[in-house]
Structures are given as structure tokens and as C-alpha cells.
XYZ file of N, CA and C in Angstrom:
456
model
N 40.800 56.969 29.652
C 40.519 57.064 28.241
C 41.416 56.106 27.451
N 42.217 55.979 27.662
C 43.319 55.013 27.039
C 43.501 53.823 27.269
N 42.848 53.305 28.742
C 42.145 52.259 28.642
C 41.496 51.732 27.802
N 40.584 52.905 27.938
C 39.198 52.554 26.536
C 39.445 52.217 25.611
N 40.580 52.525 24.966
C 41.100 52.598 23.641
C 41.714 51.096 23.578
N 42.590 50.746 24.209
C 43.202 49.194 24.344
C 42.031 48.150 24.465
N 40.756 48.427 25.521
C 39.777 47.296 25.684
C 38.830 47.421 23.786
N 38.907 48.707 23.504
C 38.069 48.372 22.610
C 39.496 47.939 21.086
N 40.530 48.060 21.131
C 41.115 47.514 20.378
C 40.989 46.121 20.528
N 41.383 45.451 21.480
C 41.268 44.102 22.274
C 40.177 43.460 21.554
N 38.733 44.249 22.006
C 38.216 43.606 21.398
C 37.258 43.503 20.298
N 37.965 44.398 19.553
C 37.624 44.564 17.812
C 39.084 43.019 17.171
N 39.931 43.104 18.178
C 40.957 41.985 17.813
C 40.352 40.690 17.574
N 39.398 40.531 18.748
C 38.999 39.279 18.687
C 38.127 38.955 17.763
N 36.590 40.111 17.466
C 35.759 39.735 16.642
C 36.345 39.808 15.306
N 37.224 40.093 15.104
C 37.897 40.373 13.483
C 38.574 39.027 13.101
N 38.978 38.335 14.432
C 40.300 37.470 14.123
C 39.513 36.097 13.442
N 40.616 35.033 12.408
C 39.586 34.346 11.758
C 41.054 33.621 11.437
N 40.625 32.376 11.919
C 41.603 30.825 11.891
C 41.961 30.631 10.635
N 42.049 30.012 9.480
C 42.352 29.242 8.404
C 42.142 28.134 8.976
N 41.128 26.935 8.364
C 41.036 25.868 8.406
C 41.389 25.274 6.989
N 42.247 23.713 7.322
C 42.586 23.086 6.451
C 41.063 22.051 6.145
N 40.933 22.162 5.378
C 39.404 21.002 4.882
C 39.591 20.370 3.905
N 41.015 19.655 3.495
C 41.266 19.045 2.471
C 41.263 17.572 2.987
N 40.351 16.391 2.618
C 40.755 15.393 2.695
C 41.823 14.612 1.987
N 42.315 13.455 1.968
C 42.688 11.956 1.174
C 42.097 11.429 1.100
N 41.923 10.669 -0.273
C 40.886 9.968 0.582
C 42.082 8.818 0.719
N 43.081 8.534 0.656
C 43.954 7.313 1.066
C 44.082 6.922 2.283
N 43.501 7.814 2.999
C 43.463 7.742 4.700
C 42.492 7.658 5.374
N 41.408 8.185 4.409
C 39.904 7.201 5.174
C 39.842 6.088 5.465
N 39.077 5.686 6.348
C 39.310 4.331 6.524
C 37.314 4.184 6.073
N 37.093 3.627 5.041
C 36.219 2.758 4.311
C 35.968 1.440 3.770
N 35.018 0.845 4.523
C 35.032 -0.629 4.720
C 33.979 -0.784 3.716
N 33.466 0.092 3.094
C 32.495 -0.299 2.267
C 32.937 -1.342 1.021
N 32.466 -2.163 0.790
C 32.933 -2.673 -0.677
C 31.861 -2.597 -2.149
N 32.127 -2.340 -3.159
C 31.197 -2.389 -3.987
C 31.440 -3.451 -5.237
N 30.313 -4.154 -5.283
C 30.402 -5.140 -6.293
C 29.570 -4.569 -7.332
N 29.772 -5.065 -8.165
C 28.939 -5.043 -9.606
C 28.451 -6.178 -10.246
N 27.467 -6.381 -10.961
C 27.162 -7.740 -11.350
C 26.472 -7.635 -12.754
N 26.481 -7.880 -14.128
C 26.065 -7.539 -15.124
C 24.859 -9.007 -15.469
N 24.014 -8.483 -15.681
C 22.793 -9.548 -15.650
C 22.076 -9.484 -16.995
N 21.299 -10.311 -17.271
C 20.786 -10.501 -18.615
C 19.350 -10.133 -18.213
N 18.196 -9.264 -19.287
C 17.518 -9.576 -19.128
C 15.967 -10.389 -18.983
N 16.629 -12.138 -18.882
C 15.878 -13.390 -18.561
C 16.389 -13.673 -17.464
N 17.439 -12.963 -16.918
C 17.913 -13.299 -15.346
C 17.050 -13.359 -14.114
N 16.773 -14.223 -13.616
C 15.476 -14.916 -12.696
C 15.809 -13.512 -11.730
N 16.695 -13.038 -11.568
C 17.082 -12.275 -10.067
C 16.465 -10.815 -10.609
N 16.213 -10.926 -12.075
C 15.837 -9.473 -11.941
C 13.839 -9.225 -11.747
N 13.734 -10.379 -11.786
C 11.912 -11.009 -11.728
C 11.620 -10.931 -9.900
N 12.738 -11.331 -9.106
C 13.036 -11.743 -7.909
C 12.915 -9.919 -7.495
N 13.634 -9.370 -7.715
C 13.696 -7.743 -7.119
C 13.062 -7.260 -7.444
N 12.142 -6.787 -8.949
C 10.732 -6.496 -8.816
C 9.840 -6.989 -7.640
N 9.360 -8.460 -7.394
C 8.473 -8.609 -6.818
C 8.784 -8.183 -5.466
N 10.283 -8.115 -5.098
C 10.924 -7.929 -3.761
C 10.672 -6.090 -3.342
N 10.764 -5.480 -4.197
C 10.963 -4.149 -4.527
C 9.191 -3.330 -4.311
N 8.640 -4.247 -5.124
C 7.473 -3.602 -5.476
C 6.227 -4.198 -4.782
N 6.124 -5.441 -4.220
C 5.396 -6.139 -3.500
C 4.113 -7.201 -4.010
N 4.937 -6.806 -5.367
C 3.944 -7.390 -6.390
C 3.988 -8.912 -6.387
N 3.424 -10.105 -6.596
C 3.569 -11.522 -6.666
C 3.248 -11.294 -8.519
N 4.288 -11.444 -9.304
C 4.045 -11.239 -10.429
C 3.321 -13.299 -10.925
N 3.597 -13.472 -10.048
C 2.872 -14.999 -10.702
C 1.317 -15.770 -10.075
N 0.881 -14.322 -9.408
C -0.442 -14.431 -8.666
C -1.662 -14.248 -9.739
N -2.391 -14.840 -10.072
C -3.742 -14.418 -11.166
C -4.176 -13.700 -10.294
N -4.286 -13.059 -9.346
C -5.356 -12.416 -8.604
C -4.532 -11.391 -7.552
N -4.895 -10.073 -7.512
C -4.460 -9.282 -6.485
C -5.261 -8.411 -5.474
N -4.981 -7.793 -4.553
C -5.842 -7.124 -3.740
C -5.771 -5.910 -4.347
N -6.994 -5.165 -3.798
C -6.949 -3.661 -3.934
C -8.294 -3.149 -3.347
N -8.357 -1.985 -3.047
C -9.531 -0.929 -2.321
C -10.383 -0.858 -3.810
N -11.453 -1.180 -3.062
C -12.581 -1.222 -4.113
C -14.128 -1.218 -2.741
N -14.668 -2.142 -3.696
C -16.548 -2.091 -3.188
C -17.371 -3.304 -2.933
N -17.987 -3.440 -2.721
C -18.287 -4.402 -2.748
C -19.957 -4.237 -2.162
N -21.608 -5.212 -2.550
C -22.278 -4.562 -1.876
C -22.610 -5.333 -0.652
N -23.437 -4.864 0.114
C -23.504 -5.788 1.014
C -25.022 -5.495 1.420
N -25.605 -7.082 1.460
C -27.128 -7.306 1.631
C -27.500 -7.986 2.563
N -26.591 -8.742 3.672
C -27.274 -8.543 4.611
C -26.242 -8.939 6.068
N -26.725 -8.949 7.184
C -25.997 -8.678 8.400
C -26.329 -9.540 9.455
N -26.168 -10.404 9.866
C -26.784 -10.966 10.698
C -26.126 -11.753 11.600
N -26.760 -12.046 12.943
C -25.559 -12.477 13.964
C -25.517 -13.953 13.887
N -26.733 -14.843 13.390
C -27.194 -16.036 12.945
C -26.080 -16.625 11.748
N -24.879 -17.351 12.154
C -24.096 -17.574 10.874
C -25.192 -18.652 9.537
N -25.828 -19.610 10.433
C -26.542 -20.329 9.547
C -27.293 -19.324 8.484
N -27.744 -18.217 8.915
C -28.534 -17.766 8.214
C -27.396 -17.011 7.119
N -26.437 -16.024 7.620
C -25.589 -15.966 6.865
C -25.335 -16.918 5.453
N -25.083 -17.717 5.851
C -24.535 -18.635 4.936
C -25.530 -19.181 3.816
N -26.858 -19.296 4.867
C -27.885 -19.436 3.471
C -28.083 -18.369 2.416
N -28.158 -17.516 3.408
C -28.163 -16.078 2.239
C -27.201 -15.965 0.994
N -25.900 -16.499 1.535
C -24.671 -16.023 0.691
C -24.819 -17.662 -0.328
N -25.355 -18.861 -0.033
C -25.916 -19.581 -1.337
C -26.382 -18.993 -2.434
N -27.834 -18.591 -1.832
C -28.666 -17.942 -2.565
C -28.317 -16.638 -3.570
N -27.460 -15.970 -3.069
C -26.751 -14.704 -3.688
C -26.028 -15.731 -4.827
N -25.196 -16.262 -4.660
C -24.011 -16.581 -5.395
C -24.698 -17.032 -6.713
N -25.894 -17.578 -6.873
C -26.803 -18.003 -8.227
C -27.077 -17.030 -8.454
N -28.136 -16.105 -7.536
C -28.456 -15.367 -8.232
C -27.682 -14.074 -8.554
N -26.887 -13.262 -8.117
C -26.097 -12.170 -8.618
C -24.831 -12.790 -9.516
N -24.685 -13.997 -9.768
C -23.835 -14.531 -10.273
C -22.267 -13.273 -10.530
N -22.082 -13.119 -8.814
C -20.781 -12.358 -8.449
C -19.862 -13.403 -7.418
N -18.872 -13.173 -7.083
C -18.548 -14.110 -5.529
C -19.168 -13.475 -4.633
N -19.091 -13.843 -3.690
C -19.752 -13.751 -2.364
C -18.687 -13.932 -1.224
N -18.987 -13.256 -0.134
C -18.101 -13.519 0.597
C -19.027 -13.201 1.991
N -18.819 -13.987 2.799
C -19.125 -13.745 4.708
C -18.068 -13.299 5.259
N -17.953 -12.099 5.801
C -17.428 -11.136 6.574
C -17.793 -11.128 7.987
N -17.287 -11.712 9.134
C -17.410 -11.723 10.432
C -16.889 -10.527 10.798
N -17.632 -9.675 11.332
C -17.204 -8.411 12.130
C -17.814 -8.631 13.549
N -17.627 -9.131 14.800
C -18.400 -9.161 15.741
C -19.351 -8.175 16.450
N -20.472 -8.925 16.803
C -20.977 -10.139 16.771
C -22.032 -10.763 14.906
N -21.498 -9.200 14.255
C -22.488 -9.634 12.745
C -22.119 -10.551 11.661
N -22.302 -11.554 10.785
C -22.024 -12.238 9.843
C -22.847 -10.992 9.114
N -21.597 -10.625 7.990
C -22.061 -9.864 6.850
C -22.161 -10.257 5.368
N -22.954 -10.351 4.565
C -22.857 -11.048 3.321
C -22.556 -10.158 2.484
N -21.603 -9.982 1.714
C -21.055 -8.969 0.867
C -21.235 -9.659 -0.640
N -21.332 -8.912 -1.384
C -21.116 -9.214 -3.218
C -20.357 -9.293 -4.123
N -19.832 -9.295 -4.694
C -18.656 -8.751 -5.886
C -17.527 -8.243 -5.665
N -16.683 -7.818 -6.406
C -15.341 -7.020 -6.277
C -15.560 -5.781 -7.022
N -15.648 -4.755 -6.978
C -16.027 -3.959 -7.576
C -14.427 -2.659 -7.604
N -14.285 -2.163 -8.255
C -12.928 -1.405 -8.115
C -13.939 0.502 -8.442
N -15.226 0.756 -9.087
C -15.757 1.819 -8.522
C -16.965 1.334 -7.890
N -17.395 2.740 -7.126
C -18.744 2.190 -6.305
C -19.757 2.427 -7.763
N -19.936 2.783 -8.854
C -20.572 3.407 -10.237
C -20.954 1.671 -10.392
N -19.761 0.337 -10.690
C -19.943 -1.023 -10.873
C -20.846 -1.479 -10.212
N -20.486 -1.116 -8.568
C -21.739 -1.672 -7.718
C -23.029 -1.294 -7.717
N -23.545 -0.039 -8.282
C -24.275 0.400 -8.205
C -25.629 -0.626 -8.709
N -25.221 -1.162 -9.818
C -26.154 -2.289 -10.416
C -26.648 -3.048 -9.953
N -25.781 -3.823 -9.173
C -25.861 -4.935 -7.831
C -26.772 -4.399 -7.290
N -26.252 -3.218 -6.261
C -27.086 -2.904 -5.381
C -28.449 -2.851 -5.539
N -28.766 -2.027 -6.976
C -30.535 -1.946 -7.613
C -31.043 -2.994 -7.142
N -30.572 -4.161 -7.974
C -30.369 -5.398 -8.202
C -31.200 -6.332 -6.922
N -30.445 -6.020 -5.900
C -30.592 -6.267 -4.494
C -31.861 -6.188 -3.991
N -31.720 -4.874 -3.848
C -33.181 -4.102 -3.377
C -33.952 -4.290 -3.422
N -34.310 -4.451 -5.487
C -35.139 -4.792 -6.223
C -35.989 -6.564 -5.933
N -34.766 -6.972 -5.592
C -35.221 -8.446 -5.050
C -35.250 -9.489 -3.850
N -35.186 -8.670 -2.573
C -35.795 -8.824 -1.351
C -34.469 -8.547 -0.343
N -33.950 -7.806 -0.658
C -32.982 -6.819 0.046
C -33.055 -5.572 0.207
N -33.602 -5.540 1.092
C -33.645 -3.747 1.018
C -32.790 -2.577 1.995
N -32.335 -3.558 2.433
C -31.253 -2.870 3.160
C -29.433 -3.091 2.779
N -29.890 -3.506 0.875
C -28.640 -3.608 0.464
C -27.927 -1.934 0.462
N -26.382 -2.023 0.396
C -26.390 -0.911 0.241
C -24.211 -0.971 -0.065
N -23.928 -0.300 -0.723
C -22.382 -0.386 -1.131
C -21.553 0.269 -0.275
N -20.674 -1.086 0.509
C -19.271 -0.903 1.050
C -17.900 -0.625 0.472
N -17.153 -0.031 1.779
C -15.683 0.240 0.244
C -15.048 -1.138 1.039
N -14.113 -1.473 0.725
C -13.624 -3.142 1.045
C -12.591 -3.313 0.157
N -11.829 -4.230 0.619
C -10.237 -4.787 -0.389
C -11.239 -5.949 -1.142
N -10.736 -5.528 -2.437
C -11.344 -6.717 -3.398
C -10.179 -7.635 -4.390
N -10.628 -8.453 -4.445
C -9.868 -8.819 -5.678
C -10.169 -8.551 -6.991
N -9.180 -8.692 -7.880
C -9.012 -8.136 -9.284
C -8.149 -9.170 -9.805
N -8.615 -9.155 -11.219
C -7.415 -9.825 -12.044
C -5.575 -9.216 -11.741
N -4.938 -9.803 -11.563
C -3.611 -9.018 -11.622
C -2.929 -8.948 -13.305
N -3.005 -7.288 -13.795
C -2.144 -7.130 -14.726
C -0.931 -7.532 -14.792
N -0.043 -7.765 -13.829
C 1.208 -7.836 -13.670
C 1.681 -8.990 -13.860
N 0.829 -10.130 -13.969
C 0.762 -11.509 -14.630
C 2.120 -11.945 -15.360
N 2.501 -12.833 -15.231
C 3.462 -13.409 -15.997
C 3.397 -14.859 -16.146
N 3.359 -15.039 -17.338
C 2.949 -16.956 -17.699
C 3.952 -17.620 -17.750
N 4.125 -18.718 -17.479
C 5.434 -19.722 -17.632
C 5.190 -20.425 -18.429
């Protein structure tokens, strides 16, 4: 019995017992290699035009940018010659750009830049209406004017 009594003192000793830790730094004794500069800039400072475009991915001196949009597309064909006549003929008459899209083995003739498919929708009528009938609206990276423009 008195055993008992010592093992369970023992070890109520241990789960009770509790260190003091010191957790105070210096910092005079870190060793930090970091350095920090500062630099006060104006703003016409070329470097701050430079980290936007660096930052944001923007080409602020591009007239033209990409983006997910639409575009329609009227026709498909594995024949590039024919392709290409087609995409003549488009370019007068939808008076949009045009573009040939090689996806193998199809030359695709696509329409416009469109940023909703609601824009393309016109085209497409358009299309149909005049010896396309298997026009019909893709989503596609288009170009756009770029807002972000900056003139020199």
C-alpha cells in the first residue's frame, strides 16, 4: 500500500511538474543579413510605369490586348486554299478581322473579336443568312482596344 502511495506521488510529480522557459530574444544577437533600402520616387518616375507593367502584366504602351471573348466561326476546312479564300471574302463582307485558325488537320475561319457572345450574335445571323450555315459562335482570346493605354 505504501508503495502505491510513493508510485502514485511520483507520478502526479511528474505530470504536475512545468520548466520555466526563457523566450526573450535581442535582437542584438540575431544574426540578420537582411538589408533594407528605401528609395523616394516621383510620380513621373519611369520605374514606377516599369513595376506596374512588371507587377500586373499589363504592356501599358500596347494599343491592343488579349482577352477571353468570341468570336464566330463560318467555316472549317482541311483545304487551306479554300480557307483563305473564304477568309478574303469574309473580311469585305462582315467588315470584322478575320482570322485562320489551324487546329489539325482543319483550317478554321473565325470573325471578329467579340468580348460577349450577345455581340456575336449579329455576325452569326449575318452568316447564316448569307451562305453559311454552319456558322456558329466560339469562345476564343480576342483582341480589344487596351484601356490601359498610355501616349507619349
Amino acid at each position: 500500500m505504501g508503495r502505491m502511495i510513493v508510485i502514485l506521488l511520483v507520478l502526479f510529480k511528474v505530470v504536475t511538474a512545468q520548466v520555466k522557459q526563457d523566450e526573450w530574444i535581442d535582437p542584438e544577437t540575431l544574426k540578420d543579413d537582411l538589408v533594407f533600402s528605401y528609395q523616394i520616387v516621383q510620380a513621373s518616375d519611369s520605374t514606377i510605369m516599369d513595376n506596374i507593367r512588371d507587377t500586373t502584366g499589363l504592356n501599358i504602351e500596347d494599343s491592343i490586348m488579349v482577352r477571353r471573348g468570341y468570336r464566330v466561326q463560318i467555316v472549317s476546312t482541311q483545304d487551306v486554299d479554300q480557307a483563305e479564300i473564304v477568309a478574303d471574302r469574309a473580311m469585305e463582307f462582315f467588315n470584322q478581322p478575320v482570322y485562320i485558325v489551324f487546329e489539325s488537320p482543319y483550317y478554321k475561319v473565325r470573325v471578329g473579336d467579340f468580348l460577349s457572345d450577345l455581340d456575336a450574335l449579329d455576325v452569326e445571323r449575318k452568316a447564316r443568312q448569307n451562305g453559311y450555315p454552319g456558322a456558329w459562335i466560339v469562345p476564343s482570346d480576342v483582341n480589344v482596344p487596351n484601356p490601359n493605354r498610355r501616349y507619349k
